[in-house]
Amino acid sequence: MEAKRISYEVKNQVAYVGFGYNCDKSMTVLDEETLQELNDRVDYLATVKKELNGVVFFTHKDRCFLAGADINLIAAMKTESEAAQGAEAGQNIFNKIEDLGIPTVAAIHGVCLGGGTEFALSCNQIIMSDDKSTMMGLPEVKLGILPGFGGTYRLPRKVGLPNALDMILTGKNIRAKKGKKMGLAAETYAKERLVDMAIKHFNPKKKSGSFTSTLEGMAMDNFVGRKLIFQKARESVLKKTKGFYQSPLKILDLMERGHSKSRNSYLTMEAQAFGELCVGEQSKNLQHVFFMMEGAKKFPGESTNSKRSLKRGACLGAGTMGGGIAWLMADNGMRPIMKDLNSKALELGLKQASSNFSGALKRRRLSQDDFIRKMRSISAQTDYAGFKQTDLIIEAIVENMDIKKSVFSEVEKEVAADTIITSNTSSLSVEEMASALEDSSRFAGLHFFNPVHKMPLVEIIEHSKVSNETLEALYQWVLKVKKTPVIVKDGPGFLVNRILMPFLNEAGYLLQEGVQIEQLDQAVLNFGMPMGPCRLLDEVGIDVAVKVAKILHDGLGDRAKSSDVSSLMSDHNFLGRKTSKGFYLYDENGREQGINEEARALFNEKEKVMDETEIQMRLFLPMINEASLILKEGIAANPTAVDLSLIFGIGFPPFRGGLLRYADSEGLERILGAIKRFETEVDKDRYEPSSFLVELVEQKKKFYDL
């Protein structure tokens, strides 16, 4: 048969089957054509197996073995039976490999995820290259589905039940060293020797099990031990997901019920469970998030085809945010300069960078030598020495327009003509800042979210004179440092803070009405958010929230008027975690110690019990209304930009697909009706419906019809 996507060669009675053949893309996936060719190739191997000593599966790609099943195939599934049949088709191919009757070795180099790992598990042996690009894993849970090509059946038999549950329920990637340790890989080799060494694993000597593996085997075979393992796993899942995500619970049910089943019976159950999840609303939402993330990897504007790389960076302003930005630059080899006015601020910035690196050191993602090297790469100073050699400047000083403009005028004289200058402002006008520079085409907003080492979103704020080359260079740099970029236009609060504003404002009004802190935060947690508004304000800093609220009120008018709650809190120095007192109390290590009753007394004289759904509507409907205004004004280019920003900027629950996808699923007519009700019953200014939302309802359109 002709090799189109999978190469085939026989040398010394060994068949070498190579993925990624004739493929221009960097990642090889199991699309329909590749699966069909693999099926035909395996059928052919079955006819010639008597002439072979074994089969070695390898990759032609430099950094990819098999990146899994084509997500477009999964997304195209419309019914449970169609999805189940798709899973069964893949299972049948992998069963044929497992049943070939001759030695098969998967020589894994590069990315091997999802269906790629399931393929490897169907081979007799797995070996991995020790290259840093090599990883295996089953990330299907992140798409709201489960491994449907036999992964939930074969992995426990390969690595033991506890390891298998850990991999499948978290979707984590396994590197070569750990893969060998846990029994996933028989051995690791340098990538140059990997394929040549594969034949040594055709007839491996049976190893005696370790004490740990023996205990795991006993636990799997013992009903009580097995039940305990699943019980602990279920408790862990519920603790991490709060029960919002269906797939990990479905995975646990499948693996527990199917333990003693034959392969065919088990795989039928697996395919059925895959089908049920695949076409469900939650999986479709998570698939939507995946496609948004993939789309964000490409610059949305017209490319200038510039190959410019931002290699050296500097941060103006130290402190917590400046230290976080310096850490990001240092972690990506930019040898950053961190400048501030005095040594005390610089010490705080270095402490923040050190804290971030220490976390990676504790998690063994960083060696001690790398920790020292990266910390030493940060130059903390009070002058402009070395700024001429920088490619990127990020300003992170106090939120004061006059001070920022003065600093930009000053720094422009200290850098090269093509150095890109940016501001990490969270709310001030980028257009006005740009006027302080002689060449404003190389200036833009670059808004990070705190803490920098945890928050994945970066808003790139454009203005009327910024060049496309500057935007593209910043976009590619944000991707390079493993953050998610979104380009937005200038305006009060930009995108995330502007949509967050009505959410936090309304929380203050609900507190004034008598809703309790606990009930308010719990209602938001029960919606799927990572924290409630009171806890979020404590994290942000209530004094910061007061300043931003004033800026937004000045820019947006009375619909952005804030309650008195934050001002009252700020006046009493209840600023949140940083003062150990906010809505909650905190100990010296920053751990929450319960409600701050002194704060409650400021605004909660009478308790009001409100239905949880009503609380959620009061908080989230103004966000949808504001998002529609943002789209009308062109602050965000499309609904995808809004949804991606809110998922990665404030933790809007991914299983809902994003704020505007959630609105579409709930029905815009229903949402508009509720907003109009609140306009009458609660406040005319804060709940005045956006004309754009009204137009969508009149035209019977959804946000994602735009």
PDB file of C-alpha atoms in Angstrom, residues 71-79 143-145 277-291 654-657 661:
ATOM      1  CA  ILE A  71     -10.181  17.995  17.882  1.00  0.00           C
ATOM      2  CA  ASN A  72     -12.199  18.918  14.779  1.00  0.00           C
ATOM      3  CA  LEU A  73     -13.346  15.303  14.531  1.00  0.00           C
ATOM      4  CA  ILE A  74     -14.520  15.403  18.126  1.00  0.00           C
ATOM      5  CA  ALA A  75     -16.220  18.771  17.692  1.00  0.00           C
ATOM      6  CA  ALA A  76     -18.105  17.497  14.636  1.00  0.00           C
ATOM      7  CA  MET A  77     -19.855  14.747  16.620  1.00  0.00           C
ATOM      8  CA  LYS A  78     -23.585  15.530  16.888  1.00  0.00           C
ATOM      9  CA  THR A  79     -25.125  12.546  18.656  1.00  0.00           C
ATOM     10  CA  LEU A 143     -12.104  19.005  27.057  1.00  0.00           C
ATOM     11  CA  GLY A 144     -14.872  17.573  29.197  1.00  0.00           C
ATOM     12  CA  ILE A 145     -14.481  14.086  27.725  1.00  0.00           C
ATOM     13  CA  LEU A 277     -19.774  13.347  27.394  1.00  0.00           C
ATOM     14  CA  CYS A 278     -18.663  14.354  23.901  1.00  0.00           C
ATOM     15  CA  VAL A 279     -21.974  15.824  22.775  1.00  0.00           C
ATOM     16  CA  GLY A 280     -22.931  17.306  26.147  1.00  0.00           C
ATOM     17  CA  GLU A 281     -23.138  21.073  26.636  1.00  0.00           C
ATOM     18  CA  GLN A 282     -20.217  21.143  29.070  1.00  0.00           C
ATOM     19  CA  SER A 283     -17.823  19.391  26.691  1.00  0.00           C
ATOM     20  CA  LYS A 284     -18.940  21.607  23.809  1.00  0.00           C
ATOM     21  CA  ASN A 285     -18.192  24.645  25.982  1.00  0.00           C
ATOM     22  CA  LEU A 286     -14.735  23.343  26.889  1.00  0.00           C
ATOM     23  CA  GLN A 287     -14.071  22.526  23.231  1.00  0.00           C
ATOM     24  CA  HIS A 288     -15.077  26.123  22.470  1.00  0.00           C
ATOM     25  CA  VAL A 289     -12.496  27.325  25.026  1.00  0.00           C
ATOM     26  CA  PHE A 290      -9.861  25.100  23.364  1.00  0.00           C
ATOM     27  CA  PHE A 291     -10.570  26.616  19.944  1.00  0.00           C
ATOM     28  CA  PRO A 654     -14.548  27.549  31.584  1.00  0.00           C
ATOM     29  CA  PHE A 655     -17.271  24.896  31.721  1.00  0.00           C
ATOM     30  CA  ARG A 656     -19.748  27.680  30.869  1.00  0.00           C
ATOM     31  CA  GLY A 657     -17.712  28.543  27.759  1.00  0.00           C
ATOM     32  CA  ARG A 661     -21.438  32.002  25.253  1.00  0.00           C
TER      33      ARG A 661
END
